[in-house]
Amino acid sequence: MPQQIFPEMTATKPKVFTEARRRFLRMMAEVSGLMAVSGLVLAAYLKSARHLVATAIRPPGALAEADFQSACVHCGLCVEACPYDILKLARLEDPVPTGTPYFIAREHACEMCTDIPCVPACPTGALSHQLTDINQASMGLAVFVGTETCYAMQGTSCRACYMACPIKGEAITMEQFTASGRLLFQPTVHSSACTGCGKCEEACITAEASIKVLPAALLQHDIGTRIHGLS
């Protein structure tokens, strides 16, 4: 009986309901798409945050990696303060936690500024303001890996890494030894003095650096209280 008296109501209700349902489904599809994209971005970020590549070195005074990531607000002020444009902020596609500062020694090593301008520029203490002597920095540790490639180890007079070291004679020495009747020299790193600046790696003249700097975060042994001792 109501359907005969009010036929227009029975005609319009399904129509209104169908249109509303379509709008709802479109909205849900858009939300789902947005969540999928956000999930991919987040997954990429988390993957990046879990890994610090062996070539990525933190600025002087950086706290232990976990503490550094917690304290760093990705402001980029340390990058702006670097007078040599050594530091850069990690982008999403970089294998370093996005927005955090780092440098690649093979490309450009730390210039070991005596006033360490990147440190006071940090507003959160992710770069410890207690570091006032650049020679006490512990960005990482140089490791000699060129037994088969280092020219000095092959009998050629090369001291590129030794000469580039800002603390030569302390952080790097050239130790002599005799092999097959020849006097050879091997670059030897002393962890107590090495700051991890990367000067040696940048200066190495072999195609693949025969001496490399490992970031403090990747070192598997204690190289002294200088590493994170200021944190």
Coordinates of C-alpha atoms in Angstrom, one line a residue:
M1 CA 0.0 0.0 0.0
P2 CA 2.7 2.7 0.8
Q3 CA 4.5 1.8 -2.4
Q4 CA 1.4 2.7 -4.4
I5 CA 0.8 6.0 -2.5
F6 CA 4.4 7.2 -2.5
P7 CA 5.9 5.6 -5.7
E8 CA 8.6 8.3 -5.9
M9 CA 10.1 7.2 -2.6
T10 CA 10.6 3.6 -3.8
A11 CA 12.1 4.9 -7.0
T12 CA 14.7 7.3 -5.4
K13 CA 15.9 5.4 -2.4
P14 CA 17.9 2.7 -4.3
K15 CA 19.3 5.4 -6.5
V16 CA 20.6 7.5 -3.6
F17 CA 21.9 4.4 -1.9
T18 CA 23.8 3.3 -5.0
E19 CA 25.4 6.7 -5.5
A20 CA 26.5 6.9 -1.9
R21 CA 27.9 3.4 -2.0
R22 CA 29.9 4.3 -5.2
R23 CA 31.3 7.4 -3.4
F24 CA 32.2 5.3 -0.4
L25 CA 34.0 2.7 -2.5
R26 CA 35.9 5.3 -4.4
M27 CA 37.0 6.9 -1.2
M28 CA 38.1 3.6 0.2
A29 CA 40.1 2.8 -2.9
E30 CA 41.9 6.1 -2.7
V31 CA 42.7 5.6 1.0
S32 CA 43.9 2.1 0.3
G33 CA 46.2 3.4 -2.5
L34 CA 47.5 6.2 -0.3
M35 CA 48.2 3.7 2.5
A36 CA 50.0 1.3 0.1
V37 CA 52.3 4.1 -1.1
S38 CA 52.9 5.3 2.4
G39 CA 53.7 1.7 3.4
L40 CA 56.3 1.5 0.6
V41 CA 57.9 4.8 1.7
L42 CA 57.9 3.7 5.3
A43 CA 59.4 0.3 4.4
A44 CA 62.1 2.0 2.4
Y45 CA 62.9 4.4 5.3
L46 CA 63.0 1.6 7.9
K47 CA 65.3 -0.5 5.6
S48 CA 67.5 2.5 5.3
A49 CA 67.4 3.2 9.0
R50 CA 68.6 -0.3 9.8
H51 CA 71.7 -0.1 7.6
L52 CA 74.7 2.2 7.6
V53 CA 76.9 1.5 4.6
A54 CA 80.6 1.1 5.2
T55 CA 81.3 4.2 3.1
A56 CA 79.0 6.5 5.0
I57 CA 80.8 8.4 7.8
R58 CA 79.1 10.6 10.4
P59 CA 80.3 14.1 11.2
P60 CA 82.8 14.8 14.0
G61 CA 81.3 14.4 17.5
A62 CA 78.4 12.1 16.4
L63 CA 76.9 10.1 19.2
A64 CA 76.7 6.3 19.1
E65 CA 74.6 5.5 16.1
A66 CA 71.3 4.7 17.9
D67 CA 71.6 7.8 20.1
F68 CA 72.6 9.9 17.1
Q69 CA 69.5 8.8 15.1
S70 CA 67.3 9.5 18.1
A71 CA 68.8 13.0 18.7
C72 CA 69.2 14.1 15.0
V73 CA 66.2 16.2 13.8
H74 CA 67.3 16.2 10.2
C75 CA 67.6 20.0 10.2
G76 CA 70.7 20.1 8.0
L77 CA 72.4 22.9 10.0
C78 CA 75.6 20.9 10.3
V79 CA 75.6 20.5 6.5
E80 CA 75.2 24.3 6.1
A81 CA 77.9 25.0 8.6
C82 CA 80.5 22.9 6.8
P83 CA 82.8 25.4 4.9
Y84 CA 84.0 22.7 2.4
D85 CA 80.6 21.2 1.5
I86 CA 81.8 17.8 2.7
L87 CA 78.6 16.8 4.5
K88 CA 75.3 15.9 2.8
L89 CA 71.9 14.9 4.0
A90 CA 70.8 11.4 3.1
R91 CA 68.0 11.2 0.6
L92 CA 65.3 8.5 0.5
E93 CA 67.1 6.5 -2.1
D94 CA 70.5 6.6 -0.2
P95 CA 71.4 3.6 2.0
V96 CA 71.7 5.8 5.0
P97 CA 68.8 6.9 7.3
T98 CA 66.9 9.6 5.4
G99 CA 67.7 13.2 6.3
T100 CA 70.8 12.4 8.5
P101 CA 74.2 13.9 7.7
Y102 CA 77.1 11.8 6.4
F103 CA 80.1 12.0 4.0
I104 CA 82.0 9.6 1.7
A105 CA 85.7 9.8 2.4
R106 CA 86.7 8.5 -1.0
E107 CA 84.9 11.5 -2.6
H108 CA 85.7 14.2 0.0
A109 CA 87.3 13.5 3.3
C110 CA 86.7 15.7 6.4
E111 CA 89.0 18.7 6.3
M112 CA 89.5 18.6 10.1
C113 CA 88.6 22.2 10.8
T114 CA 90.1 23.3 14.1
D115 CA 87.0 25.1 15.1
I116 CA 84.8 22.2 14.1
P117 CA 81.9 24.4 12.8
C118 CA 79.5 21.5 12.3
V119 CA 79.4 20.6 16.0
P120 CA 78.2 23.9 17.5
A121 CA 75.7 24.2 14.7
C122 CA 73.9 21.1 15.9
P123 CA 70.9 22.2 18.0
T124 CA 70.2 18.9 19.7
G125 CA 73.6 17.5 20.8
A126 CA 73.5 14.7 18.2
L127 CA 77.0 16.1 17.5
S128 CA 78.4 16.4 21.0
H129 CA 79.3 19.9 21.9
Q130 CA 82.0 18.5 24.2
L131 CA 84.2 17.8 21.3
T132 CA 86.5 20.9 21.1
D133 CA 89.7 19.3 19.7
I134 CA 89.3 17.9 16.2
N135 CA 92.2 15.5 16.8
Q136 CA 90.0 13.8 19.4
A137 CA 87.2 13.1 16.9
S138 CA 86.2 9.5 16.3
M139 CA 84.3 9.4 13.1
G140 CA 85.6 5.9 12.4
L141 CA 88.8 4.0 11.9
A142 CA 91.1 3.6 8.8
V143 CA 91.7 -0.1 7.9
F144 CA 94.5 -1.2 5.6
V145 CA 93.0 -3.6 3.0
G146 CA 95.5 -3.4 0.2
T147 CA 98.0 -6.2 0.8
E148 CA 97.8 -7.1 -2.9
T149 CA 97.2 -3.7 -4.4
C150 CA 99.1 -1.1 -2.3
Y151 CA 102.0 0.2 -4.3
A152 CA 104.2 0.5 -1.2
M153 CA 103.6 -3.2 -0.6
Q154 CA 104.7 -4.0 -4.1
G155 CA 108.0 -2.1 -3.8
T156 CA 107.0 1.2 -5.3
S157 CA 107.8 4.3 -3.3
C158 CA 104.3 5.5 -2.4
R159 CA 103.4 7.2 0.8
A160 CA 100.2 9.0 -0.3
C161 CA 98.1 7.9 2.6
Y162 CA 100.8 8.7 5.1
M163 CA 101.4 12.1 3.7
A164 CA 97.7 12.9 3.6
C165 CA 97.1 12.0 7.3
P166 CA 96.8 15.2 9.4
I167 CA 98.3 13.3 12.3
K168 CA 101.1 11.6 10.4
G169 CA 103.5 9.6 12.4
E170 CA 100.8 8.9 15.0
A171 CA 97.6 7.8 13.2
I172 CA 99.5 6.2 10.3
T173 CA 103.1 5.0 10.2
M174 CA 105.0 3.2 7.4
E175 CA 106.3 0.0 8.9
Q176 CA 109.2 -1.6 6.9
F177 CA 109.7 -5.3 6.4
T178 CA 111.7 -7.5 4.0
A179 CA 110.1 -9.9 1.5
S180 CA 111.9 -11.9 -1.2
G181 CA 115.0 -9.8 -0.5
R182 CA 113.2 -6.5 -1.0
L183 CA 112.6 -3.8 1.5
L184 CA 108.9 -3.0 1.5
F185 CA 106.7 -0.7 3.5
Q186 CA 103.2 -1.2 4.9
P187 CA 100.8 1.6 6.0
T188 CA 99.9 0.8 9.6
V189 CA 97.0 2.5 11.3
H190 CA 97.1 3.2 15.0
S191 CA 93.6 3.2 16.4
S192 CA 94.5 5.3 19.5
A193 CA 95.2 8.3 17.2
C194 CA 93.1 7.8 14.1
T195 CA 90.1 10.1 13.9
G196 CA 88.5 8.5 10.9
C197 CA 88.7 11.7 8.8
G198 CA 89.2 9.7 5.6
K199 CA 92.1 11.7 4.3
C200 CA 94.1 8.6 3.7
E201 CA 91.3 6.9 1.7
E202 CA 90.8 10.0 -0.4
A203 CA 94.5 10.3 -1.2
C204 CA 95.1 6.6 -2.0
I205 CA 96.1 6.4 -5.7
T206 CA 95.1 2.8 -6.4
A207 CA 91.9 2.3 -8.4
E208 CA 90.1 0.8 -5.4
A209 CA 91.4 2.4 -2.2
S210 CA 93.9 0.2 -0.4
I211 CA 93.1 1.8 2.8
K212 CA 89.4 2.4 3.8
V213 CA 87.7 4.1 6.7
L214 CA 85.0 2.2 8.5
P215 CA 82.3 4.3 10.3
A216 CA 82.4 4.1 14.1
A217 CA 78.9 2.5 14.0
L218 CA 80.2 -0.5 12.0
L219 CA 83.3 -1.3 14.1
Q220 CA 83.1 -4.6 15.8
H221 CA 85.7 -4.0 18.5
D222 CA 86.5 -1.4 21.0
I223 CA 89.0 1.1 19.7
G224 CA 89.1 3.1 22.9
T225 CA 87.1 5.6 24.8
R226 CA 87.6 8.2 22.1
I227 CA 84.8 6.5 20.1
H228 CA 81.6 8.0 21.6
G229 CA 83.5 8.8 24.7
L230 CA 82.1 12.3 24.4
S231 CA 78.5 11.2 24.2

